[in-house]
XYZ file of C-alpha atoms in Angstrom:
453
model
C -0.121 -0.315 0.167
C 2.426 2.555 -1.237
C 1.704 6.349 -2.254
C -0.945 6.958 -0.367
C -2.673 9.737 -0.028
C -3.703 9.659 3.698
C -1.948 9.465 7.266
C -3.755 6.167 7.721
C -5.625 3.584 5.432
C -8.182 3.228 8.669
C -8.650 5.309 11.872
C -10.730 2.981 14.535
C -12.218 4.700 17.140
C -12.732 2.653 20.041
C -11.116 0.132 21.274
C -13.265 -2.414 22.302
C -13.415 -6.537 21.228
C -14.691 -5.168 18.131
C -12.361 -2.351 16.927
C -9.095 -4.378 18.297
C -10.260 -6.576 16.096
C -10.855 -4.709 13.525
C -7.113 -3.073 13.823
C -5.063 -6.060 14.235
C -6.604 -7.798 11.140
C -6.334 -4.762 9.055
C -2.165 -3.800 10.018
C -1.962 -7.958 10.104
C -3.313 -7.949 6.312
C -0.703 -4.685 4.865
C -2.584 -1.387 6.176
C -1.631 1.469 7.700
C -3.746 1.459 11.619
C -4.492 3.784 14.014
C -7.074 3.908 16.844
C -8.173 6.089 19.314
C -9.608 5.502 22.354
C -10.839 8.199 25.079
C -11.574 5.700 28.762
C -9.655 2.474 28.729
C -8.930 -0.493 27.016
C -11.037 -3.575 26.028
C -14.384 -1.350 25.973
C -17.019 -2.259 27.483
C -16.854 -6.156 27.791
C -13.007 -5.885 28.796
C -14.126 -2.825 32.191
C -17.161 -2.512 32.861
C -18.838 -5.958 31.250
C -18.559 -9.075 30.280
C -15.626 -10.075 32.122
C -15.800 -8.256 35.841
C -19.001 -9.412 35.545
C -18.440 -13.074 35.442
C -15.668 -12.447 38.113
C -18.366 -11.260 40.867
C -21.319 -14.002 39.272
C -17.970 -16.518 40.328
C -18.114 -15.231 43.995
C -22.115 -14.979 44.569
C -21.846 -18.812 43.933
C -19.893 -19.507 45.939
C -22.683 -18.884 48.821
C -24.770 -22.276 47.780
C -21.086 -23.726 47.709
C -20.489 -22.963 51.099
C -24.469 -23.924 51.810
C -24.389 -27.383 49.598
C -20.750 -28.891 50.766
C -21.995 -30.277 54.267
C -23.971 -32.864 52.128
C -20.428 -33.811 51.100
C -18.845 -34.435 54.577
C -17.723 -30.869 54.867
C -17.333 -28.835 58.498
C -16.630 -24.698 58.700
C -17.498 -24.245 62.014
C -18.064 -20.632 61.003
C -20.079 -18.549 58.491
C -17.591 -17.495 56.096
C -17.059 -13.349 55.602
C -17.543 -11.856 51.915
C -15.054 -9.077 51.691
C -17.383 -6.962 49.111
C -13.713 -4.399 48.489
C -11.341 -7.661 48.470
C -12.581 -8.627 45.691
C -13.249 -5.019 44.092
C -9.747 -4.650 44.344
C -8.821 -8.038 43.088
C -11.080 -7.515 40.353
C -9.491 -4.055 39.369
C -6.213 -5.449 39.552
C -7.002 -9.136 37.129
C -9.056 -5.627 34.970
C -5.596 -3.699 34.686
C -3.198 -7.098 33.780
C -6.213 -7.278 31.093
C -6.114 -3.564 29.544
C -1.760 -3.899 29.458
C -2.708 -7.229 27.008
C -4.513 -5.387 25.074
C -2.082 -2.714 24.551
C 0.506 -4.824 23.389
C -1.353 -6.474 20.922
C -1.812 -3.630 19.188
C 1.820 -2.340 19.699
C 3.255 -5.778 18.206
C 0.598 -5.513 15.397
C 2.009 -2.573 14.380
C -1.435 -0.351 15.556
C -0.784 3.260 16.385
C -2.687 4.226 19.191
C -3.940 7.250 20.141
C -5.724 8.275 23.718
C -8.195 10.673 23.752
C -11.397 11.514 21.826
C -11.690 11.200 19.087
C -13.955 14.054 16.585
C -14.796 13.187 12.781
C -13.883 16.699 11.253
C -15.196 15.243 7.769
C -15.514 12.133 5.754
C -11.563 11.399 6.030
C -10.166 13.493 9.384
C -10.514 12.812 12.516
C -9.285 14.889 15.559
C -7.646 13.475 18.564
C -5.781 15.418 21.450
C -5.965 18.222 19.068
C -4.029 17.599 16.219
C -5.421 16.695 12.746
C -5.265 12.978 10.417
C -6.408 11.159 7.425
C -7.760 8.668 7.032
C -8.643 6.700 3.359
C -11.683 5.321 5.561
C -13.027 5.562 9.207
C -14.295 2.892 11.556
C -17.177 3.302 14.401
C -16.168 1.357 17.062
C -17.542 3.106 20.004
C -19.760 0.674 21.401
C -22.632 1.160 23.944
C -23.091 3.200 27.252
C -25.990 2.319 29.501
C -29.457 4.021 29.297
C -31.347 5.564 32.324
C -35.109 6.328 32.397
C -35.837 9.896 32.496
C -37.733 9.790 35.962
C -38.014 11.941 38.970
C -34.179 11.387 40.926
C -32.320 9.502 37.882
C -29.201 11.110 39.432
C -29.621 8.969 43.117
C -29.734 5.284 40.178
C -25.847 4.408 39.513
C -25.691 1.988 36.484
C -23.654 -2.016 35.671
C -20.613 1.048 34.906
C -21.107 2.649 38.743
C -21.854 -1.391 40.157
C -18.641 -2.672 39.532
C -16.363 0.244 41.751
C -19.313 0.584 44.716
C -16.910 0.706 47.431
C -19.711 -1.064 50.093
C -22.354 -3.575 49.564
C -26.230 -2.395 50.391
C -28.264 -3.551 53.118
C -30.857 -3.822 50.081
C -30.840 -3.198 46.492
C -33.391 -3.109 43.626
C -31.963 -3.497 40.514
C -34.713 -2.602 37.603
C -34.749 -4.655 34.132
C -35.623 -6.873 32.541
C -32.422 -8.086 30.353
C -28.704 -10.069 30.581
C -27.829 -7.351 33.113
C -30.732 -6.703 35.643
C -30.982 -10.663 35.080
C -27.719 -11.230 36.332
C -26.500 -8.493 38.460
C -30.401 -9.336 40.285
C -28.407 -12.350 41.235
C -24.573 -11.235 42.061
C -26.617 -9.362 44.544
C -28.505 -11.631 46.066
C -25.599 -14.702 46.553
C -22.754 -11.806 48.086
C -25.779 -11.315 50.841
C -27.912 -7.738 50.079
C -31.500 -8.290 49.395
C -32.537 -7.792 46.698
C -35.673 -6.124 44.161
C -36.150 -7.006 40.247
C -38.139 -5.415 39.304
C -39.156 -4.977 35.412
C -42.338 -3.251 34.035
C -43.373 -6.517 31.460
C -44.865 -8.963 32.613
C -41.258 -11.701 32.737
C -38.167 -10.619 32.318
C -35.874 -11.743 29.246
C -37.561 -10.925 26.348
C -37.229 -13.476 23.191
C -36.266 -15.959 25.245
C -38.084 -19.444 25.753
C -40.866 -18.943 27.728
C -40.469 -21.757 29.463
C -37.122 -21.002 30.263
C -38.355 -17.744 31.341
C -40.252 -19.716 33.529
C -38.003 -21.998 35.049
C -35.024 -19.348 35.629
C -37.255 -17.584 37.577
C -38.717 -20.023 39.859
C -35.560 -20.597 40.804
C -34.360 -17.241 41.148
C -37.388 -16.906 43.382
C -35.971 -20.014 44.830
C -32.975 -18.300 45.544
C -34.332 -15.654 47.671
C -34.614 -12.776 45.222
C -38.053 -10.515 45.573
C -38.901 -10.995 41.611
C -41.972 -8.043 41.069
C -43.279 -8.283 37.606
C -45.277 -4.976 35.985
C -43.642 -2.798 37.622
C -41.620 0.337 37.557
C -40.420 2.753 40.024
C -41.626 6.782 39.363
C -39.046 8.025 41.054
C -36.479 8.313 43.417
C -35.795 10.583 46.647
C -33.551 10.426 49.765
C -34.692 8.921 53.291
C -32.082 9.565 55.402
C -28.323 7.512 54.682
C -31.417 4.525 52.050
C -33.528 5.755 49.221
C -37.145 5.130 49.138
C -38.499 4.327 45.310
C -41.933 5.230 45.015
C -43.616 2.459 43.051
C -46.139 2.828 39.362
C -48.417 -0.029 42.107
C -48.114 2.783 44.638
C -46.390 0.120 46.914
C -43.322 2.258 48.369
C -39.685 0.196 49.310
C -37.034 1.875 50.666
C -33.911 0.089 50.198
C -29.581 1.603 50.279
C -29.366 1.582 46.444
C -30.815 1.649 43.143
C -29.077 -0.042 39.794
C -31.274 1.029 36.600
C -30.302 -2.137 33.870
C -32.858 -1.271 31.415
C -30.658 -1.803 27.802
C -28.346 0.729 26.474
C -28.253 3.357 23.849
C -25.464 3.596 20.922
C -22.450 5.717 22.366
C -22.400 8.404 19.803
C -21.657 11.117 22.076
C -18.967 14.291 20.499
C -18.408 11.445 17.752
C -18.328 14.209 15.220
C -20.706 12.597 13.364
C -23.172 15.944 12.536
C -20.382 16.604 10.196
C -20.619 14.266 8.087
C -23.951 11.995 5.833
C -23.822 8.981 8.252
C -27.742 8.660 8.559
C -28.861 7.681 12.326
C -31.807 5.316 13.060
C -35.199 6.568 15.222
C -33.561 4.265 18.465
C -30.181 5.538 18.065
C -27.936 3.524 16.113
C -25.827 3.890 13.484
C -27.422 2.638 9.523
C -24.912 0.294 7.521
C -25.017 -2.048 4.570
C -23.799 -5.557 4.545
C -19.968 -4.397 4.209
C -21.535 -1.994 7.488
C -20.681 0.447 4.994
C -22.306 4.022 6.078
C -24.181 6.505 3.968
C -20.564 8.476 3.706
C -18.990 5.702 1.580
C -15.875 6.365 3.810
C -16.359 5.532 7.151
C -17.999 2.258 8.674
C -19.553 1.249 11.880
C -19.583 -2.135 13.767
C -20.206 -3.414 17.399
C -23.221 -2.781 19.106
C -23.468 1.503 17.920
C -25.321 -0.673 15.260
C -28.584 -2.180 14.721
C -27.161 -5.736 14.984
C -26.356 -8.476 17.595
C -25.218 -6.283 20.739
C -22.586 -9.249 21.670
C -19.110 -9.040 21.857
C -17.816 -12.549 19.721
C -20.170 -10.589 17.075
C -18.016 -7.307 16.930
C -15.679 -10.006 16.805
C -16.277 -11.502 13.392
C -17.858 -8.293 12.282
C -14.384 -6.696 12.294
C -12.858 -10.661 11.355
C -15.372 -10.484 8.039
C -14.958 -6.471 7.195
C -11.129 -6.023 7.431
C -11.189 -8.816 5.162
C -12.740 -7.727 2.657
C -11.127 -4.237 3.012
C -8.282 -5.572 2.352
C -7.686 -9.263 0.953
C -10.572 -8.625 -1.702
C -12.755 -11.309 0.355
C -17.504 -10.901 0.202
C -18.304 -9.683 3.540
C -20.448 -12.546 5.120
C -21.829 -12.098 8.229
C -24.140 -14.386 9.304
C -26.489 -13.946 12.449
C -28.395 -16.912 12.928
C -27.903 -19.587 15.754
C -25.685 -17.399 17.217
C -25.541 -19.240 20.850
C -25.410 -16.782 23.940
C -25.137 -17.553 27.631
C -27.166 -15.275 30.527
C -25.089 -16.185 33.573
C -27.447 -15.599 36.116
C -28.392 -17.751 39.140
C -28.628 -20.758 37.617
C -26.867 -19.928 34.304
C -28.387 -20.027 30.421
C -27.423 -21.666 27.530
C -29.103 -20.998 24.488
C -28.266 -22.147 20.917
C -31.286 -21.438 17.947
C -34.907 -21.043 17.892
C -36.922 -20.757 21.360
C -40.017 -22.834 20.955
C -42.180 -20.126 19.865
C -40.183 -18.653 17.140
C -39.873 -22.391 16.139
C -43.594 -22.883 15.815
C -44.383 -20.095 13.754
C -41.145 -20.450 11.163
C -42.017 -24.524 10.859
C -45.438 -25.436 11.641
C -45.356 -28.343 13.411
C -41.779 -28.747 15.494
C -41.514 -31.696 18.238
C -40.104 -30.706 21.166
C -37.724 -32.546 23.543
C -37.476 -31.377 27.645
C -36.406 -33.054 30.924
C -35.780 -31.728 34.336
C -34.441 -33.015 37.325
C -32.207 -32.497 40.359
C -28.667 -32.982 39.411
C -26.934 -34.992 41.670
C -25.025 -32.233 43.199
C -28.217 -31.103 44.672
C -29.154 -35.127 46.638
C -25.918 -35.102 48.833
C -26.274 -30.706 49.281
C -29.806 -30.518 50.243
C -30.446 -28.604 47.765
C -33.908 -28.497 45.458
C -32.494 -27.165 42.273
C -33.927 -28.062 39.193
C -31.612 -28.556 35.743
C -34.102 -27.711 33.112
C -33.629 -28.773 29.118
C -35.046 -28.590 26.186
C -34.686 -29.595 22.686
C -37.276 -28.050 19.322
C -36.865 -30.125 15.989
C -38.137 -29.122 12.782
C -40.655 -32.848 12.557
C -40.029 -32.421 8.852
C -36.434 -32.120 8.780
C -36.014 -34.024 11.769
C -33.762 -30.702 12.374
C -32.318 -29.615 15.905
C -33.094 -26.150 15.441
C -33.532 -24.811 19.428
C -30.952 -26.035 21.880
C -31.674 -24.464 25.533
C -30.628 -25.036 29.332
C -31.292 -23.864 32.660
C -28.242 -25.199 34.344
C -24.907 -25.017 36.105
C -22.374 -24.950 33.520
C -25.345 -24.363 30.671
C -23.073 -22.101 28.723
C -20.026 -24.266 29.224
C -22.574 -26.754 27.509
C -24.784 -25.578 24.959
C -21.740 -23.983 23.592
C -20.441 -27.513 22.114
C -23.841 -28.256 21.282
C -24.051 -25.510 18.868
C -21.354 -26.435 17.009
C -23.365 -29.625 15.783
C -27.158 -27.365 16.014
C -24.796 -24.805 13.201
C -24.245 -27.982 10.968
C -27.222 -29.021 10.932
C -27.570 -31.855 12.293
C -30.344 -34.011 13.120
C -32.191 -35.336 16.446
C -31.225 -39.176 14.922
C -28.057 -37.337 15.632
C -28.598 -36.721 18.719
C -29.342 -39.499 19.145
C -27.243 -42.292 18.225
C -24.840 -40.251 20.279
C -22.969 -41.319 23.662
C -23.565 -39.813 26.323
C -21.072 -38.664 28.756
C -21.829 -40.266 32.423
C -22.507 -38.784 35.014
C -23.713 -36.231 33.471
C -25.791 -33.290 33.077
C -25.289 -32.921 29.165
C -25.803 -36.742 29.056
C -29.496 -35.632 29.267
C -28.946 -33.363 25.278
C -28.415 -37.195 24.312
C -30.464 -39.515 25.973
C -33.581 -37.292 25.253
C -36.287 -39.669 23.576
C -40.336 -39.312 24.130
C -40.801 -35.720 22.624
C -43.084 -33.505 25.836
C -45.657 -32.639 22.652
């Protein structure tokens, strides 16, 4: 790539998972690449998302492990005590380590890193820290930010961003929302001994997931002590001494120590300068792109959480891989958004891939459903009542397994493997012909013989 007309072939704004992967791969293919980040390397996932959240989930799960241990012969004479400040300090150390890894990845790939706020001046110019740089192409990968509804007292609440840095845990907390983040943090706080109230304005959380999966998780969360309030929302927040007073839409009032909103995320386009371009933004605030992630400004591209596709870290990484290969290797820019596996690190965990029962009935008409619900071996000696739930959705005409769902321990780990089979088009006959690993919960997926419906 000689005789360049621009300072860079590609200037990436946002050093999160999608931006970093695109920058690295583009540089590997011979492009001269720069990347700018105004906050922290690794983006939401590494700093205030997937990674620290999973660490907190691990911490919260120990409480049930301790209570189950007596049935396996462990004698814990004193009740274990948890130190939230120690957990957060250790978490911060780990995140700093990961930040360093991201920095090294960029340096080693030859990508030039600018730490500062990048603003788009025009279709081929970016300003960072008072200097302007030209680029043949610009990529917007600035991710998302938490959204808090505009209610009286909203400034008294926190979001997941602040939850990762609380100095102390409150005795009582309200988590508002019905998506991944709300459900996961409700489990975290509850597992760490906080009286936890989960409020969701709809009749059932995790919209878009299989209905039975949602019901099973609601039952198990209640059994663990989480207070679920469906069809409920906060009308206003007020200070009440050292606490907060939440007035709900049903007239009820709750005095609590903290309120955390997890009511969705919005594309992070603040101070980006897209008004200086022809980039089109949709009514929900996301950047409009075509199948090649190209905006209505031909030299500007966007991917990840700023576009209205699938807001998951591995998806943003895959998008970055596809875009860089397209731009600098001439390959077709193909992204397959079907059968993307995902996990909700609730307690218990959800693992899912493919269609829900409701989606499958609408698409195929005639389907066959297989399901199983049982107490896992660990629960029998541990004295717990928690049940593992598994479900397979089969297109009756083709015998293909088009949906796989699980609620229970290690659901994410188990469903990741099954996702390969479903992506490859495995049939129920293929599942039946597979020998199970005994004794495991996972073997239940290949031993379900009688249809439930």
